Coordinates of C-alpha atoms and ligand atoms in Angstrom, one line a residue:
Chain A
M1368 CA 114.8 187.2 103.0
L1369 CA 115.5 184.1 105.0
K1370 CA 113.4 184.1 108.2
P1371 CA 115.5 183.1 111.4
R1372 CA 115.1 179.2 112.2
L1373 CA 113.7 179.0 108.6
G1374 CA 110.4 180.1 110.3
Y1375 CA 110.0 177.4 112.5
D1376 CA 109.0 178.0 116.3
N1377 CA 111.5 178.6 119.1
L1378 CA 109.9 176.0 121.3
G1379 CA 112.0 176.5 124.3
L1380 CA 113.9 174.0 126.4
G1381 CA 112.9 170.3 125.7
V1382 CA 114.0 166.8 126.7
G1383 CA 114.3 163.8 124.6
L1384 CA 111.5 161.4 125.2
R1385 CA 112.5 158.0 126.6
T1386 CA 110.6 155.0 127.6
V1387 CA 111.7 154.9 131.1
H1388 CA 110.1 158.5 131.8
F1389 CA 106.9 157.6 130.1
A1390 CA 105.0 156.9 133.5
H1391 CA 106.4 160.0 135.3
I1392 CA 105.4 162.2 132.4
L1393 CA 101.9 160.9 132.1
E1394 CA 101.5 161.1 135.8
H1395 CA 103.1 164.4 136.6
E1396 CA 102.7 166.4 133.4
P1397 CA 106.0 168.1 134.1
E1398 CA 106.5 171.7 132.8
V1399 CA 108.8 170.8 130.1
D1400 CA 108.5 173.0 126.9
W1401 CA 108.7 170.1 124.3
F1402 CA 109.6 166.7 123.5
E1403 CA 111.7 165.1 120.9
I1404 CA 111.1 161.5 119.7
I1405 CA 113.2 159.0 118.1
S1406 CA 111.1 158.6 115.2
E1407 CA 111.9 154.8 114.2
N1408 CA 110.8 153.7 117.7
F1409 CA 107.1 154.9 117.0
M1410 CA 106.5 154.9 113.2
D1411 CA 105.5 151.2 113.2
S1412 CA 104.2 150.9 116.7
E1413 CA 100.8 149.9 117.4
G1414 CA 101.2 149.4 121.2
R1415 CA 102.0 151.4 124.2
P1416 CA 104.9 153.3 122.7
R1417 CA 102.5 155.0 120.2
S1418 CA 99.6 155.2 122.7
V1419 CA 101.9 157.2 125.1
L1420 CA 103.2 159.2 122.5
E1421 CA 99.6 160.4 121.3
Q1422 CA 98.8 161.2 125.0
I1423 CA 102.0 163.4 125.3
A1424 CA 101.5 165.0 122.0
E1425 CA 98.2 166.3 123.1
R1426 CA 99.8 168.3 125.7
Y1427 CA 103.4 169.2 124.3
P1428 CA 104.8 170.1 121.2
I1429 CA 106.7 167.2 119.4
V1430 CA 109.7 167.3 117.1
M1431 CA 110.8 163.9 115.3
H1432 CA 114.3 163.0 115.3
G1433 CA 115.5 160.1 113.1
V1434 CA 118.5 157.9 112.9
S1435 CA 117.8 155.8 109.9
L1436 CA 117.2 158.1 106.9
S1437 CA 120.9 157.6 105.8
I1438 CA 121.0 160.6 103.7
G1439 CA 124.7 160.2 102.8
S1440 CA 124.5 156.7 101.6
T1441 CA 124.8 155.5 98.1
D1442 CA 121.8 153.1 98.5
P1443 CA 118.5 154.4 97.0
L1444 CA 116.3 156.4 99.5
N1445 CA 113.8 154.2 101.2
R1446 CA 110.4 155.6 100.0
D1447 CA 108.4 153.3 102.4
Y1448 CA 110.4 154.8 105.4
L1449 CA 109.9 158.2 104.2
K1450 CA 106.0 157.7 103.7
K1451 CA 105.8 156.4 107.2
L1452 CA 107.9 159.4 108.7
K1453 CA 105.5 161.7 106.9
S1454 CA 102.4 160.0 108.3
L1455 CA 103.8 159.9 111.7
A1456 CA 104.6 163.6 111.5
E1457 CA 101.1 164.4 110.5
S1458 CA 99.5 162.3 113.3
V1459 CA 101.5 163.9 116.2
N1460 CA 101.6 167.2 114.5
A1461 CA 105.5 167.3 114.6
H1462 CA 107.0 170.6 114.2
W1463 CA 109.8 169.5 112.2
I1464 CA 111.6 166.3 111.1
S1465 CA 115.5 166.0 111.7
D1466 CA 118.0 163.3 111.0
H1467 CA 122.0 163.5 110.5
V1468 CA 124.5 164.2 108.2
C1469 CA 125.8 160.7 108.0
W1470 CA 125.1 157.3 106.3
T1471 CA 124.1 154.4 108.4
G1472 CA 124.6 151.5 106.0
V1473 CA 125.0 150.3 102.5
A1474 CA 123.9 147.4 100.2
G1475 CA 120.8 147.1 102.1
R1476 CA 122.1 147.0 105.4
N1477 CA 121.8 149.1 108.6
T1478 CA 124.8 149.3 111.0
H1479 CA 122.4 151.4 113.1
D1480 CA 125.4 153.9 113.7
L1481 CA 125.9 157.3 112.3
L1482 CA 128.8 156.8 110.1
P1483 CA 130.7 159.9 108.8
I1484 CA 131.1 160.8 104.9
P1485 CA 134.2 162.2 103.1
Y1486 CA 133.6 166.0 102.8
N1487 CA 134.2 167.0 99.2
E1488 CA 132.5 168.5 96.2
S1489 CA 131.0 165.0 95.0
T1490 CA 129.7 164.1 98.4
L1491 CA 128.3 167.5 98.8
S1492 CA 126.3 167.3 95.5
H1493 CA 125.2 163.7 96.4
L1494 CA 123.7 164.9 99.5
V1495 CA 122.2 168.1 98.2
K1496 CA 120.4 166.0 95.5
R1497 CA 119.1 163.6 98.1
I1498 CA 117.9 166.3 100.7
R1499 CA 116.0 168.0 98.0
I1500 CA 114.1 164.6 97.1
V1501 CA 113.5 164.1 100.7
Q1502 CA 112.0 167.7 101.2
E1503 CA 109.8 167.1 98.3
I1504 CA 108.5 163.9 99.7
L1505 CA 108.1 165.3 103.2
E1506 CA 106.7 168.7 101.9
R1507 CA 108.9 170.6 104.4
P1508 CA 112.4 171.5 104.9
L1509 CA 114.5 168.7 106.4
V1510 CA 116.7 169.7 109.5
L1511 CA 120.0 168.0 109.5
E1512 CA 122.4 167.3 112.5
N1513 CA 126.2 167.4 112.5
P1514 CA 127.3 163.9 114.0
S1515 CA 129.9 163.1 116.5
S1516 CA 132.7 161.6 114.4
Y1517 CA 135.9 159.5 115.3
L1518 CA 137.6 159.5 112.0
E1519 CA 138.4 161.6 109.0
F1520 CA 138.8 160.6 105.3
K1521 CA 141.8 161.3 103.1
D1522 CA 139.2 162.2 100.4
S1523 CA 137.8 165.2 102.4
T1524 CA 138.7 168.4 100.7
M1525 CA 136.9 170.5 103.1
T1526 CA 136.2 170.9 106.9
E1527 CA 133.0 169.6 108.4
S1528 CA 131.8 173.3 109.1
E1529 CA 132.3 174.2 105.5
F1530 CA 130.6 171.1 104.2
V1531 CA 127.5 171.6 106.4
C1532 CA 127.1 175.3 105.8
R1533 CA 127.3 174.9 102.0
M1534 CA 124.9 171.6 102.2
A1535 CA 122.4 173.8 104.0
E1536 CA 122.7 176.7 101.7
E1537 CA 122.6 174.6 98.6
A1538 CA 119.9 172.3 99.6
E1539 CA 117.8 175.0 101.4
C1540 CA 117.5 172.8 104.4
G1541 CA 117.8 173.5 108.2
L1542 CA 120.4 172.7 110.7
L1543 CA 120.2 171.0 114.0
L1544 CA 123.4 172.0 115.6
D1545 CA 124.5 169.6 118.3
V1546 CA 127.1 171.7 120.4
N1547 CA 128.3 168.6 122.1
N1548 CA 129.0 166.8 118.9
V1549 CA 131.0 169.9 117.6
Y1550 CA 132.9 169.7 120.9
V1551 CA 133.6 165.9 120.6
S1552 CA 134.5 166.0 116.9
S1553 CA 136.7 169.1 117.7
V1554 CA 138.8 167.1 120.2
N1555 CA 138.8 164.1 118.1
H1556 CA 140.0 165.9 114.8
E1557 CA 141.8 168.7 116.5
F1558 CA 139.8 171.8 115.3
D1559 CA 138.5 174.9 116.7
P1560 CA 135.0 174.4 117.9
V1561 CA 134.4 178.2 118.3
K1562 CA 135.3 178.8 114.7
Y1563 CA 133.0 176.0 113.8
V1564 CA 130.1 177.5 115.6
E1565 CA 131.0 180.9 114.2
A1566 CA 130.8 179.7 110.6
I1567 CA 127.4 178.3 110.7
P1568 CA 124.6 180.4 108.8
A1569 CA 122.6 181.4 112.0
K1570 CA 119.3 181.7 110.3
R1571 CA 119.3 178.0 109.1
V1572 CA 119.8 176.7 112.6
V1573 CA 116.4 175.4 113.6
Q1574 CA 117.5 173.4 116.7
C1575 CA 120.1 172.9 119.2
H1576 CA 121.2 169.6 120.9
L1577 CA 123.0 169.4 124.2
A1578 CA 124.4 166.1 125.7
G1579 CA 127.1 164.7 127.8
H1580 CA 130.0 162.7 126.5
T1581 CA 132.7 160.2 127.7
N1582 CA 136.4 161.2 127.7
C1583 CA 138.6 158.3 126.8
G1584 CA 141.8 160.0 127.3
T1585 CA 142.8 159.9 123.6
H1586 CA 139.5 160.8 122.1
L1587 CA 135.9 161.5 123.1
I1588 CA 132.9 159.4 122.7
D1589 CA 129.4 160.8 122.3
T1590 CA 127.6 158.6 124.9
H1591 CA 124.8 160.9 125.8
N1592 CA 125.4 160.3 129.5
G1593 CA 125.9 162.6 132.4
Q1594 CA 126.0 166.4 132.6
V1595 CA 126.8 168.9 129.7
I1596 CA 130.4 170.1 130.5
D1597 CA 131.2 173.8 130.6
P1598 CA 133.1 174.1 127.2
V1599 CA 129.8 172.5 125.6
W1600 CA 127.6 175.2 127.4
E1601 CA 130.0 178.0 126.2
L1602 CA 129.6 176.8 122.7
F1603 CA 125.9 176.8 123.5
Q1604 CA 126.1 180.4 124.6
L1605 CA 127.9 181.3 121.4
L1606 CA 125.2 179.8 119.4
H1607 CA 122.5 181.5 121.3
Q1608 CA 124.2 184.9 120.7
R1609 CA 124.4 184.1 117.0
T1610 CA 121.0 182.9 116.4
G1611 CA 119.1 184.9 118.9
G1612 CA 117.8 181.7 120.4
V1613 CA 116.5 178.3 119.0
S1614 CA 114.8 175.3 120.3
T1615 CA 117.2 173.5 122.6
L1616 CA 117.0 170.0 123.6
L1617 CA 119.0 167.7 126.0
E1618 CA 119.8 164.1 124.9
W1619 CA 120.4 161.5 127.7
D1620 CA 120.6 157.9 126.5
A1621 CA 122.6 155.8 128.9
D1622 CA 122.4 155.6 132.6
I1623 CA 119.2 157.5 132.3
P1624 CA 118.4 159.4 135.7
P1625 CA 114.8 160.1 136.7
F1626 CA 113.0 162.6 134.7
P1627 CA 113.4 165.8 137.2
V1628 CA 117.2 165.3 136.9
V1629 CA 117.2 165.4 133.0
H1630 CA 114.8 168.3 133.1
E1631 CA 116.9 170.3 135.5
E1632 CA 120.0 169.8 133.1
V1633 CA 118.4 171.4 130.2
L1634 CA 117.0 174.2 132.3
K1635 CA 120.7 175.2 133.0
A1636 CA 120.6 176.6 129.6
K1637 CA 118.8 179.7 130.9
N1638 CA 122.2 180.7 132.6
Y1639 CA 123.8 180.8 129.2
M1640 CA 121.1 183.0 127.4
D1641 CA 122.2 186.4 128.7
E1642 CA 123.3 188.3 125.6
K1643 CA 125.7 190.4 127.8
L1644 CA 127.7 187.4 129.0
H1645 CA 131.1 187.0 127.2
V1646 CA 132.6 183.6 126.1
S1647 CA 135.6 183.1 128.2
E1648 CA 138.4 181.8 126.0
K1649 CA 140.3 180.1 128.8
S1650 CA 137.4 177.6 129.8
F1651 CA 137.7 175.7 126.4
V1652 CA 139.5 172.9 128.2
E1653 CA 138.4 169.4 128.6
K1654 CA 138.0 169.3 132.5
A1655 CA 136.4 165.7 132.7
V1656 CA 138.8 163.0 134.2
A1657 CA 139.7 160.7 131.5
N1658 CA 137.6 157.5 131.6
T1659 CA 139.0 154.8 129.5
S1660 CA 136.1 152.6 130.1
S1661 CA 135.8 150.4 127.0
T1662 CA 132.0 150.2 127.4
A1663 CA 131.3 153.6 126.0
I1664 CA 129.0 153.3 123.1
P1665 CA 128.4 156.3 120.9
H1666 CA 124.9 157.7 120.9
P1667 CA 123.4 154.4 122.5
A1668 CA 120.3 153.1 120.6
S1669 CA 117.1 153.1 122.6
F1670 CA 115.3 149.7 122.3
I1671 CA 111.9 149.4 123.8
T1672 CA 111.4 146.4 125.8
A1673 CA 108.1 144.6 125.9
E1674 CA 106.0 144.7 129.2
V1675 CA 104.6 141.5 130.2
E1676 CA 102.3 140.6 133.1
Chain B
M503 CA 126.6 157.2 88.4
S504 CA 129.5 159.6 88.2
D505 CA 133.1 158.7 89.1
E506 CA 132.9 160.5 92.4
S507 CA 129.8 158.9 93.7
R508 CA 131.2 155.6 92.7
N509 CA 134.1 156.4 94.9
L510 CA 131.7 157.2 97.9
D511 CA 129.9 153.9 97.0
R512 CA 133.3 152.1 97.2
I513 CA 134.3 153.7 100.5
Q514 CA 130.9 152.9 102.1
R515 CA 131.0 149.2 101.1
W516 CA 134.6 149.0 102.1
M517 CA 134.0 150.8 105.5
Q518 CA 131.0 148.7 106.2
T519 CA 132.8 145.6 105.6
V520 CA 135.7 146.4 107.6
I521 CA 133.9 147.6 110.7
C522 CA 131.5 144.7 110.8
W523 CA 134.2 142.2 110.3
P524 CA 133.8 139.7 113.2
S525 CA 137.6 139.2 113.8
G526 CA 138.5 142.9 113.9
V527 CA 139.5 145.7 111.7
E528 CA 142.9 144.5 110.6
A529 CA 141.4 141.1 109.4
G530 CA 138.7 143.0 107.8
I531 CA 140.9 145.3 105.8
A532 CA 142.8 142.1 104.6
S533 CA 139.6 140.3 103.8
E534 CA 138.9 139.5 100.3
E535 CA 135.5 141.4 100.5
A536 CA 137.1 144.7 101.5
Q537 CA 140.1 144.3 99.0
S538 CA 137.7 143.9 96.2
K539 CA 136.5 147.4 97.1
I540 CA 139.8 149.1 98.0
P541 CA 142.9 146.9 97.6
L542 CA 145.0 148.1 100.6
Q543 CA 147.8 146.8 102.9
S544 CA 147.2 147.4 106.6
S545 CA 150.1 149.8 106.5
E546 CA 148.4 151.9 103.7
L547 CA 145.3 152.5 105.8
D548 CA 146.4 156.2 106.0
T549 CA 145.7 156.6 102.4
V550 CA 141.9 156.1 103.2
I551 CA 141.6 157.2 106.7
T552 CA 143.8 159.9 108.5
A553 CA 145.5 159.4 111.9
S554 CA 145.1 162.2 114.7
S555 CA 147.9 163.1 117.0
Q556 CA 146.4 160.7 119.6
L557 CA 145.1 157.7 117.5
T558 CA 146.3 155.9 114.4
S559 CA 143.8 155.5 111.7
Q560 CA 143.4 151.8 112.4
E561 CA 142.4 152.9 116.1
R562 CA 139.9 155.4 114.7
L563 CA 138.2 153.0 112.6
G564 CA 138.3 150.5 115.6
I565 CA 136.1 152.7 117.6
Y566 CA 133.3 152.3 114.9
A567 CA 134.0 148.3 114.8
N568 CA 133.6 148.2 118.6
A569 CA 130.5 150.4 118.5
Y570 CA 128.7 148.2 115.9
Y571 CA 128.8 145.0 118.0
A572 CA 128.4 146.8 121.4
R573 CA 125.4 148.6 120.3
L574 CA 123.6 145.7 118.6
L575 CA 124.5 143.3 121.4
E576 CA 123.0 145.7 123.9
C577 CA 119.9 145.9 121.9
L578 CA 119.5 141.9 121.6
S579 CA 120.3 141.7 125.2
E580 CA 117.2 144.0 126.0
E581 CA 114.9 142.1 123.7
Y582 CA 116.2 138.7 125.2
P583 CA 116.9 139.3 129.0
A584 CA 115.7 135.6 130.1
L585 CA 117.8 134.1 127.2
V586 CA 120.9 136.0 128.6
C587 CA 120.1 134.8 131.8
A588 CA 119.7 131.2 130.6
M589 CA 122.7 131.0 128.5
G590 CA 125.1 133.3 130.4
K591 CA 126.3 136.7 129.1
T592 CA 129.5 135.4 127.4
A593 CA 127.7 132.5 125.3
F594 CA 124.9 135.0 124.5
G595 CA 127.4 137.4 123.2
A596 CA 129.1 134.7 121.2
F597 CA 125.8 133.7 119.6
S598 CA 124.9 137.1 118.9
M599 CA 128.1 137.8 117.0
E600 CA 127.4 134.8 114.9
F601 CA 123.7 135.8 114.5
L602 CA 124.6 139.1 113.3
Q603 CA 126.9 137.5 110.5
E604 CA 124.0 135.5 109.5
Y605 CA 121.0 137.9 109.8
P606 CA 122.5 141.5 109.7
S607 CA 120.0 144.2 110.2
T608 CA 118.3 145.5 106.9
S609 CA 115.4 147.5 108.4
Y610 CA 115.3 151.2 109.6
T611 CA 113.9 149.9 113.0
L612 CA 115.6 148.1 115.7
C613 CA 112.4 146.2 116.5
E614 CA 113.4 144.0 113.5
L615 CA 117.0 143.3 114.7
G616 CA 116.2 140.2 116.9
A617 CA 113.3 138.9 114.7
H618 CA 115.3 135.9 113.4
F619 CA 116.9 135.0 116.6
P620 CA 114.9 132.1 117.7
Q621 CA 115.2 130.8 114.1
F622 CA 119.0 131.3 114.2
L623 CA 119.2 129.3 117.4
K624 CA 117.2 126.5 115.9
E625 CA 119.3 126.4 112.6
T626 CA 122.6 126.3 114.8
K627 CA 121.3 123.4 117.1
P628 CA 123.6 120.4 117.1
A629 CA 121.6 117.4 115.9
T630 CA 120.9 115.0 118.6
E631 CA 120.7 111.2 117.7
D632 CA 117.7 110.2 119.7
G633 CA 115.8 113.3 118.9
E634 CA 115.4 113.9 122.7
V635 CA 114.4 117.2 124.0
N636 CA 117.3 119.0 125.6
W637 CA 118.8 122.2 126.9
T638 CA 119.1 123.7 123.4
D639 CA 115.4 123.1 123.0
F640 CA 114.8 125.0 126.2
L641 CA 116.9 128.0 125.1
I642 CA 115.2 128.0 121.7
E643 CA 111.8 128.0 123.4
I644 CA 112.7 131.0 125.7
A645 CA 114.0 132.9 122.6
W646 CA 110.8 131.9 120.8
L647 CA 108.4 133.4 123.6
E648 CA 110.5 136.4 124.2
R649 CA 110.2 137.4 120.6
V650 CA 106.3 136.6 120.6
Y651 CA 106.1 139.0 123.6
S652 CA 108.0 141.8 121.5
E653 CA 105.7 141.3 118.7
V654 CA 102.4 141.4 120.7
F655 CA 103.7 144.2 122.9
D656 CA 104.2 146.5 119.8
G657 CA 102.0 145.0 117.4
P658 CA 98.1 145.5 116.7
G659 CA 95.9 145.3 119.6
I660 CA 92.4 145.6 120.8
E661 CA 92.7 148.7 123.0
R662 CA 90.8 150.8 120.4
E663 CA 88.4 148.1 119.3
T664 CA 85.1 147.4 120.7
V665 CA 85.4 143.8 122.1
L666 CA 82.4 141.5 122.3
S667 CA 80.3 142.7 124.9
A668 CA 78.1 140.6 127.4
E669 CA 74.8 142.0 125.7
T670 CA 75.9 140.9 122.3
L671 CA 76.7 137.5 123.6
N672 CA 73.6 137.2 125.4
S673 CA 71.6 138.3 122.6
I674 CA 72.7 135.3 120.5
A675 CA 70.1 132.6 120.6
P676 CA 71.7 129.2 121.8
E677 CA 70.7 127.3 118.7
V678 CA 72.6 130.0 116.7
W679 CA 75.9 129.4 118.3
P680 CA 77.1 126.2 116.4
E681 CA 76.9 127.9 113.3
L682 CA 79.1 130.8 114.2
R683 CA 82.7 131.3 113.8
L684 CA 84.8 133.5 116.2
K685 CA 87.4 136.0 115.2
M686 CA 90.4 136.1 117.3
A687 CA 92.1 139.3 118.6
P688 CA 95.1 140.5 116.3
C689 CA 97.2 140.1 119.4
F690 CA 96.1 136.7 120.4
R691 CA 98.8 133.8 120.3
L692 CA 98.2 130.3 121.1
L693 CA 101.6 128.3 121.7
E694 CA 102.8 124.8 122.8
F695 CA 106.2 124.5 124.6
Q696 CA 108.2 121.3 126.0
F697 CA 109.1 123.6 129.1
P698 CA 107.3 126.1 131.3
V699 CA 109.4 128.9 129.7
H700 CA 106.8 131.4 130.7
E701 CA 107.7 131.2 134.4
Y702 CA 111.3 131.1 133.6
I703 CA 111.1 134.3 131.5
S704 CA 109.1 136.1 134.1
N705 CA 111.3 135.2 136.9
A706 CA 114.4 136.1 135.0
R707 CA 113.0 139.5 134.0
Q708 CA 112.4 140.3 137.6
G709 CA 115.9 140.0 138.3
N710 CA 116.1 136.5 139.8
S711 CA 118.4 133.6 138.5
P712 CA 115.9 130.8 138.2
T713 CA 116.8 127.4 138.1
I714 CA 116.3 125.4 134.7
P715 CA 112.8 123.8 135.1
E716 CA 112.0 120.2 134.3
Q717 CA 110.5 119.4 130.9
Q718 CA 106.8 119.8 131.0
I719 CA 104.4 120.3 128.2
T720 CA 103.1 123.7 128.5
Y721 CA 100.2 125.5 126.6
L722 CA 99.9 129.2 126.6
A723 CA 97.3 131.7 125.5
I724 CA 98.8 135.2 125.2
T725 CA 97.0 138.5 124.4
R726 CA 97.4 141.9 125.2
R727 CA 95.1 144.3 127.2
N728 CA 95.7 147.9 128.3
F729 CA 99.0 147.8 126.2
I730 CA 100.5 145.1 128.5
V731 CA 101.1 141.5 127.2
R732 CA 99.1 139.0 129.2
R733 CA 100.0 135.2 129.2
E734 CA 98.1 132.4 130.9
S735 CA 98.9 128.7 131.1
I736 CA 96.0 126.7 129.7
S737 CA 95.0 122.9 129.8
Q738 CA 95.6 120.7 126.7
S739 CA 91.8 120.5 126.3
E740 CA 91.6 124.5 126.1
Y741 CA 94.4 124.5 123.7
F742 CA 92.7 122.0 121.5
L743 CA 89.5 123.9 121.3
L744 CA 91.1 127.3 121.0
S745 CA 93.2 126.0 118.1
K746 CA 90.3 124.8 116.4
L747 CA 88.5 128.2 116.7
E748 CA 91.6 129.9 115.7
Q749 CA 91.7 127.9 112.5
G750 CA 88.2 129.2 111.6
L751 CA 86.0 126.1 112.4
K752 CA 82.5 126.7 113.2
V753 CA 81.9 126.7 117.1
G754 CA 79.7 123.6 116.6
D755 CA 82.4 121.8 114.5
A756 CA 85.1 122.7 117.0
I757 CA 83.1 121.2 120.1
T758 CA 82.3 118.0 118.0
Q759 CA 86.0 117.4 117.3
F760 CA 86.8 118.2 120.8
A761 CA 84.2 115.7 122.0
E762 CA 85.7 113.2 119.8
S763 CA 89.2 113.8 120.8
G764 CA 88.6 111.9 124.1
L765 CA 90.4 114.6 125.9
M766 CA 87.3 115.0 128.3
E767 CA 84.7 112.9 129.8
P768 CA 81.3 113.7 128.0
D769 CA 79.6 114.6 131.4
E770 CA 82.3 117.2 132.1
L771 CA 82.0 118.8 128.8
D772 CA 79.0 121.1 129.3
V773 CA 80.3 122.8 132.6
N774 CA 83.6 123.2 131.2
L775 CA 82.6 124.7 128.0
H776 CA 80.5 127.1 129.6
Q777 CA 83.2 128.3 131.9
W778 CA 85.9 128.4 129.2
F779 CA 83.9 130.5 127.0
R780 CA 83.0 133.0 129.6
H781 CA 86.6 133.4 130.6
W782 CA 88.0 133.6 127.0
M783 CA 85.4 136.2 126.3
A784 CA 86.4 138.2 129.5
S785 CA 89.9 138.0 128.5
G786 CA 89.4 139.5 125.0
F787 CA 90.5 136.6 122.9
F788 CA 87.7 137.2 120.4
I789 CA 86.8 140.3 118.8
D790 CA 83.9 139.3 116.6
V791 CA 81.3 136.6 115.9
C792 CA 80.4 135.9 112.2
D793 CA 77.7 133.6 110.8
S794 CA 79.4 133.0 107.6
Ligands
FE2_2641 FE1 122.4 164.9 118.8

């Protein structure tokens, strides 16, 4: 029988590791349960980022989250990348490796964006085949996240939740359910986020992501800034009830506040872990004031700037 | 390849072309490159991408097009903050757009994104008739040094290596020295510029708006200690000698060539050599001595 979280640990409430917090974490050793790293920022590093990561990995559990696997692309898988991913996982003792249900580029190029794929039988079998290969190379189940998306394809014959569920079952991989992404996409594509979360195979959910987004009036953008809004917390609560609790992590990538503020935000999750609490239907309303700022960038990339004396 | 996966391949090549098209989604759809993947009138976009009740299919595709340039421009600005300061945001943005056409990312890591930016600036430099050093050269030099900073910062270093200790050096008999070669630290870089760009960069990175410096030949020795990039301005003499050592010349031969260069009066040579070597050793420029 399938074990909850595919047998992976529930690490508790974690924070995405960002360069601006390096000094604070090393100096204060905050009581955060675990850290998630952006794999690509560390896999080639022979400088301070890698050294800081090694120090942090001595004290905290580490999970690796990638943005360039491009599992949905029709380009061949990058074996060199996978080898490096595996060796980083070994060296920092990563609990698991995750990436996204998306493609990032084709014809040898990388747009550094998480681009959506059409959801149909042929794309499903394409992904399942590739996930199996990746799992063989990494020698562990891959964990894949539902991305935020801003368009849908005419070629789709199934909903995203149907696609993600079948993909997880058929490829025997894990899921990283980003409840903010579910919410963002539900507004953009006008579906019911509760039904999405209710359809997910609970035991395959290894991890959950929380984040803030930007309301552009006509659509939402997954900017990873600001606080988590109530409707997203309520999706989290529902997921918690369905899974019995999974490792949960807050992503904050733009206008990053001091570490304690980020940590405090993820600790709010405790308020939604009471099994007896009921999800209130009426609060599934976007409350944030429309912000039509054109500077909103989906999941901003984190680039590490050199330190020079 | 099955029919269906060929479809996915076509959709991906088409979508990448359209969202990366510099003059926008509409022109992207109409482009020959996109048309060769999916022949389409702008008005037929709904046959590939659906609309929502709030946004047209073109507006939805446009979100990805905006994000592509915004995200990569932000990364380039973070790698080249002093260049942004010197060029101004608008010009930097325009150059970045062109740069991304010429050198789109082909790597899984963003660390590689800006690698060719200095070279790109050089390639697009308008030819000057008199070959005189000008403002564009200044910009190219800033870009070049900022890229070196990135590479030295995240590349191999000496933090985990045992650097040459004073004891090791003292144990070498004076008569052996001329026959030795020095192995440079992997993070060591020796550079020559037409402008004191290192000062400009430091100033700009501190958030100031420095004025453009006068032309002045500048020699820099760059290395990394404790994971921080260190740069120091050195004399032409030091530059000469260090470059000979970096080329792998024996210490004796490097000194002979230096003496013959006429860069220094013979009577000053001894004192300076002694001081320089002590300083270079202390700065971790060398990681080993070898006698072959
Ligand atoms: Fe996420």
